[in-house]
PDB file of C-alpha atoms in Angstrom:
ATOM      1  CA  MET A   1      19.090  13.262  10.943  1.00 34.00           C
ATOM      2  CA  PRO A   2      18.590  10.183   8.711  1.00 43.00           C
ATOM      3  CA  LEU A   3      21.343   9.177   6.320  1.00 49.00           C
ATOM      4  CA  GLN A   4      20.790  10.471   2.786  1.00 50.00           C
ATOM      5  CA  LEU A   5      23.575  10.419   0.217  1.00 79.00           C
ATOM      6  CA  ILE A   6      23.114  11.013  -3.505  1.00 90.00           C
ATOM      7  CA  LEU A   7      24.924   9.786  -6.629  1.00 93.00           C
ATOM      8  CA  HIS A   8      24.364  11.552  -9.985  1.00 93.00           C
ATOM      9  CA  LEU A   9      25.684   9.877 -13.118  1.00 93.00           C
ATOM     10  CA  ASP A  10      25.301  10.888 -16.768  1.00 95.00           C
ATOM     11  CA  LEU A  11      25.402   7.731 -18.908  1.00 95.00           C
ATOM     12  CA  HIS A  12      25.688   7.015 -22.636  1.00 92.00           C
ATOM     13  CA  GLY A  13      26.451   4.077 -24.892  1.00 91.00           C
ATOM     14  CA  ARG A  14      26.720   0.327 -24.666  1.00 89.00           C
ATOM     15  CA  SER A  15      28.677   0.277 -21.422  1.00 94.00           C
ATOM     16  CA  ALA A  16      26.186   2.507 -19.559  1.00 96.00           C
ATOM     17  CA  ALA A  17      24.652  -0.274 -17.450  1.00 95.00           C
ATOM     18  CA  ALA A  18      28.051  -1.650 -16.413  1.00 96.00           C
ATOM     19  CA  GLN A  19      29.256   1.868 -15.529  1.00 97.00           C
ATOM     20  CA  ALA A  20      26.074   2.436 -13.525  1.00 97.00           C
ATOM     21  CA  ARG A  21      26.518  -0.799 -11.560  1.00 97.00           C
ATOM     22  CA  ARG A  22      30.213  -0.122 -10.796  1.00 97.00           C
ATOM     23  CA  ALA A  23      29.614   3.484  -9.738  1.00 96.00           C
ATOM     24  CA  THR A  24      26.578   2.572  -7.622  1.00 96.00           C
ATOM     25  CA  ARG A  25      28.368  -0.278  -5.841  1.00 94.00           C
ATOM     26  CA  ALA A  26      31.337   2.000  -5.064  1.00 92.00           C
ATOM     27  CA  HIS A  27      28.987   4.751  -3.900  1.00 92.00           C
ATOM     28  CA  LEU A  28      26.982   2.449  -1.635  1.00 91.00           C
ATOM     29  CA  ASP A  29      30.151   0.852  -0.208  1.00 88.00           C
ATOM     30  CA  ALA A  30      31.671   4.270   0.549  1.00 85.00           C
ATOM     31  CA  ALA A  31      28.427   5.633   1.973  1.00 83.00           C
ATOM     32  CA  THR A  32      28.000   2.746   4.386  1.00 80.00           C
ATOM     33  CA  SER A  33      31.646   2.204   5.394  1.00 71.00           C
ATOM     34  CA  GLY A  34      32.048   2.346   9.138  1.00 65.00           C
ATOM     35  CA  GLU A  35      28.298   2.074   9.605  1.00 64.00           C
ATOM     36  CA  GLU A  36      25.805  -0.734   9.380  1.00 70.00           C
ATOM     37  CA  SER A  37      26.199  -1.959   5.821  1.00 79.00           C
ATOM     38  CA  LEU A  38      23.301  -2.625   3.513  1.00 87.00           C
ATOM     39  CA  PRO A  39      21.936  -6.154   3.414  1.00 89.00           C
ATOM     40  CA  PRO A  40      23.420  -7.934   0.368  1.00 91.00           C
ATOM     41  CA  LEU A  41      19.922  -8.602  -1.022  1.00 94.00           C
ATOM     42  CA  THR A  42      19.145  -4.860  -0.940  1.00 94.00           C
ATOM     43  CA  THR A  43      22.359  -3.986  -2.792  1.00 95.00           C
ATOM     44  CA  ASP A  44      21.933  -6.783  -5.349  1.00 96.00           C
ATOM     45  CA  THR A  45      18.316  -5.820  -6.007  1.00 97.00           C
ATOM     46  CA  ALA A  46      19.237  -2.157  -6.473  1.00 97.00           C
ATOM     47  CA  LEU A  47      22.046  -3.057  -8.893  1.00 97.00           C
ATOM     48  CA  LEU A  48      19.742  -5.330 -10.914  1.00 96.00           C
ATOM     49  CA  LEU A  49      17.022  -2.678 -11.190  1.00 98.00           C
ATOM     50  CA  ILE A  50      19.556   0.013 -12.098  1.00 98.00           C
ATOM     51  CA  SER A  51      20.949  -2.242 -14.802  1.00 96.00           C
ATOM     52  CA  GLU A  52      17.495  -2.881 -16.250  1.00 94.00           C
ATOM     53  CA  LEU A  53      16.405   0.775 -16.191  1.00 96.00           C
ATOM     54  CA  VAL A  54      19.660   2.133 -17.632  1.00 96.00           C
ATOM     55  CA  THR A  55      19.815  -0.555 -20.335  1.00 92.00           C
ATOM     56  CA  ASN A  56      16.264   0.242 -21.438  1.00 91.00           C
ATOM     57  CA  ALA A  57      16.876   4.000 -21.373  1.00 93.00           C
ATOM     58  CA  VAL A  58      19.965   3.688 -23.567  1.00 92.00           C
ATOM     59  CA  ARG A  59      18.443   1.067 -25.863  1.00 88.00           C
ATOM     60  CA  HIS A  60      15.041   2.680 -26.415  1.00 85.00           C
ATOM     61  CA  THR A  61      15.792   6.424 -26.474  1.00 87.00           C
ATOM     62  CA  SER A  62      17.756   8.759 -28.706  1.00 82.00           C
ATOM     63  CA  GLY A  63      20.022  10.064 -25.949  1.00 81.00           C
ATOM     64  CA  GLY A  64      21.683   8.739 -22.860  1.00 89.00           C
ATOM     65  CA  CYS A  65      20.222   8.929 -19.398  1.00 96.00           C
ATOM     66  CA  LEU A  66      20.804  10.406 -15.996  1.00 97.00           C
ATOM     67  CA  LEU A  67      20.958   8.050 -13.015  1.00 98.00           C
ATOM     68  CA  GLU A  68      20.301   9.345  -9.529  1.00 98.00           C
ATOM     69  CA  VAL A  69      20.668   7.048  -6.524  1.00 97.00           C
ATOM     70  CA  ARG A  70      19.645   8.262  -3.063  1.00 95.00           C
ATOM     71  CA  LEU A  71      20.662   6.228  -0.064  1.00 91.00           C
ATOM     72  CA  ALA A  72      18.354   6.807   2.878  1.00 87.00           C
ATOM     73  CA  SER A  73      18.220   5.099   6.248  1.00 82.00           C
ATOM     74  CA  ASP A  74      15.248   2.970   5.146  1.00 88.00           C
ATOM     75  CA  GLY A  75      16.196   2.103   1.565  1.00 91.00           C
ATOM     76  CA  ILE A  76      17.537   3.154  -1.805  1.00 95.00           C
ATOM     77  CA  ASP A  77      15.667   5.443  -4.198  1.00 97.00           C
ATOM     78  CA  ILE A  78      16.602   5.062  -7.850  1.00 98.00           C
ATOM     79  CA  GLU A  79      15.684   7.490 -10.626  1.00 98.00           C
ATOM     80  CA  VAL A  80      16.558   7.196 -14.300  1.00 98.00           C
ATOM     81  CA  THR A  81      15.767  10.163 -16.536  1.00 97.00           C
ATOM     82  CA  ASP A  82      15.796   9.837 -20.316  1.00 96.00           C
ATOM     83  CA  THR A  83      14.762  11.795 -23.414  1.00 94.00           C
ATOM     84  CA  SER A  84      11.719   9.742 -24.423  1.00 93.00           C
ATOM     85  CA  ASP A  85       8.093  10.495 -23.549  1.00 94.00           C
ATOM     86  CA  ALA A  86       7.130   6.846 -24.149  1.00 92.00           C
ATOM     87  CA  GLU A  87       6.364   4.822 -21.046  1.00 90.00           C
ATOM     88  CA  PRO A  88       7.774   1.317 -20.636  1.00 89.00           C
ATOM     89  CA  GLU A  89       5.467  -1.320 -22.096  1.00 83.00           C
ATOM     90  CA  PRO A  90       5.282  -4.629 -20.293  1.00 79.00           C
ATOM     91  CA  ARG A  91       5.758  -7.457 -22.749  1.00 77.00           C
ATOM     92  CA  ARG A  92       5.844 -11.186 -22.533  1.00 77.00           C
ATOM     93  CA  PRO A  93       9.311 -12.287 -21.345  1.00 68.00           C
ATOM     94  CA  ASP A  94      11.264 -14.291 -23.883  1.00 67.00           C
ATOM     95  CA  ARG A  95      12.896 -17.379 -22.393  1.00 72.00           C
ATOM     96  CA  ARG A  96      15.430 -17.451 -25.258  1.00 72.00           C
ATOM     97  CA  GLY A  97      17.071 -14.235 -24.044  1.00 65.00           C
ATOM     98  CA  GLU A  98      15.310 -11.716 -26.281  1.00 66.00           C
ATOM     99  CA  GLY A  99      14.229  -9.501 -23.380  1.00 70.00           C
ATOM    100  CA  GLY A 100      10.898  -8.604 -21.864  1.00 68.00           C
ATOM    101  CA  TRP A 101      11.947  -9.202 -18.255  1.00 74.00           C
ATOM    102  CA  GLY A 102      13.072  -5.716 -17.179  1.00 84.00           C
ATOM    103  CA  TRP A 103       9.827  -3.865 -16.515  1.00 90.00           C
ATOM    104  CA  HIS A 104       8.377  -6.934 -14.787  1.00 87.00           C
ATOM    105  CA  LEU A 105      11.441  -7.108 -12.507  1.00 91.00           C
ATOM    106  CA  VAL A 106      11.256  -3.405 -11.679  1.00 95.00           C
ATOM    107  CA  ASN A 107       7.612  -3.706 -10.647  1.00 94.00           C
ATOM    108  CA  ARG A 108       8.051  -7.018  -8.823  1.00 94.00           C
ATOM    109  CA  LEU A 109      11.245  -6.287  -6.879  1.00 96.00           C
ATOM    110  CA  GLY A 110      10.887  -2.552  -6.303  1.00 96.00           C
ATOM    111  CA  SER A 111       8.266  -0.461  -4.566  1.00 96.00           C
ATOM    112  CA  ASP A 112       6.867   3.022  -5.165  1.00 96.00           C
ATOM    113  CA  VAL A 113       7.396   2.632  -8.925  1.00 97.00           C
ATOM    114  CA  GLY A 114       6.369   5.792 -10.716  1.00 97.00           C
ATOM    115  CA  ILE A 115       6.862   7.741 -13.932  1.00 97.00           C
ATOM    116  CA  ARG A 116       7.092  11.533 -14.100  1.00 97.00           C
ATOM    117  CA  HIS A 117       6.845  13.237 -17.480  1.00 97.00           C
ATOM    118  CA  HIS A 118       8.682  16.533 -17.985  1.00 96.00           C
ATOM    119  CA  ALA A 119       7.192  19.593 -19.716  1.00 96.00           C
ATOM    120  CA  ALA A 120      10.333  19.962 -21.850  1.00 94.00           C
ATOM    121  CA  GLY A 121      10.119  16.281 -22.887  1.00 93.00           C
ATOM    122  CA  GLY A 122      11.417  13.052 -21.490  1.00 94.00           C
ATOM    123  CA  LYS A 123      10.554  11.219 -18.321  1.00 96.00           C
ATOM    124  CA  THR A 124      11.935  10.026 -15.016  1.00 98.00           C
ATOM    125  CA  ILE A 125      11.273   6.526 -13.709  1.00 98.00           C
ATOM    126  CA  HIS A 126      11.465   6.158  -9.933  1.00 98.00           C
ATOM    127  CA  VAL A 127      11.717   2.931  -7.938  1.00 98.00           C
ATOM    128  CA  ARG A 128      12.524   2.291  -4.292  1.00 98.00           C
ATOM    129  CA  VAL A 129      14.373  -0.692  -2.881  1.00 97.00           C
ATOM    130  CA  PRO A 130      13.546  -1.023   0.820  1.00 94.00           C
ATOM    131  CA  ARG A 131      16.442  -1.775   3.179  1.00 89.00           C
TER     132      ARG A 131
END
């Protein structure tokens, strides 16, 4: 049976992205201890995309978000659920540090990017990071 381990994390506030990165790194390290570890590029990419998605969910919605990370034998599936129905809008990146990079990074570095809207409101953004 292929490896599949799941992390669920309810996140709120300014430190949400940092909490998400720490918890995900610990989860991935524990899940792969004693086995073939993940390539560093896979882990780093997953942490970057998680940071971007969680930051945007906390910054642009009225509530926090739920992070779900699934480790499978062929990659990492990331889902961030928030309270907003609005889809991310790509915008021109600002080289002075005013944002605009996140959605471009998610679509460039991840695969299987998708958005599911929920009947009760809110949405889930999914992205996969291949191993």
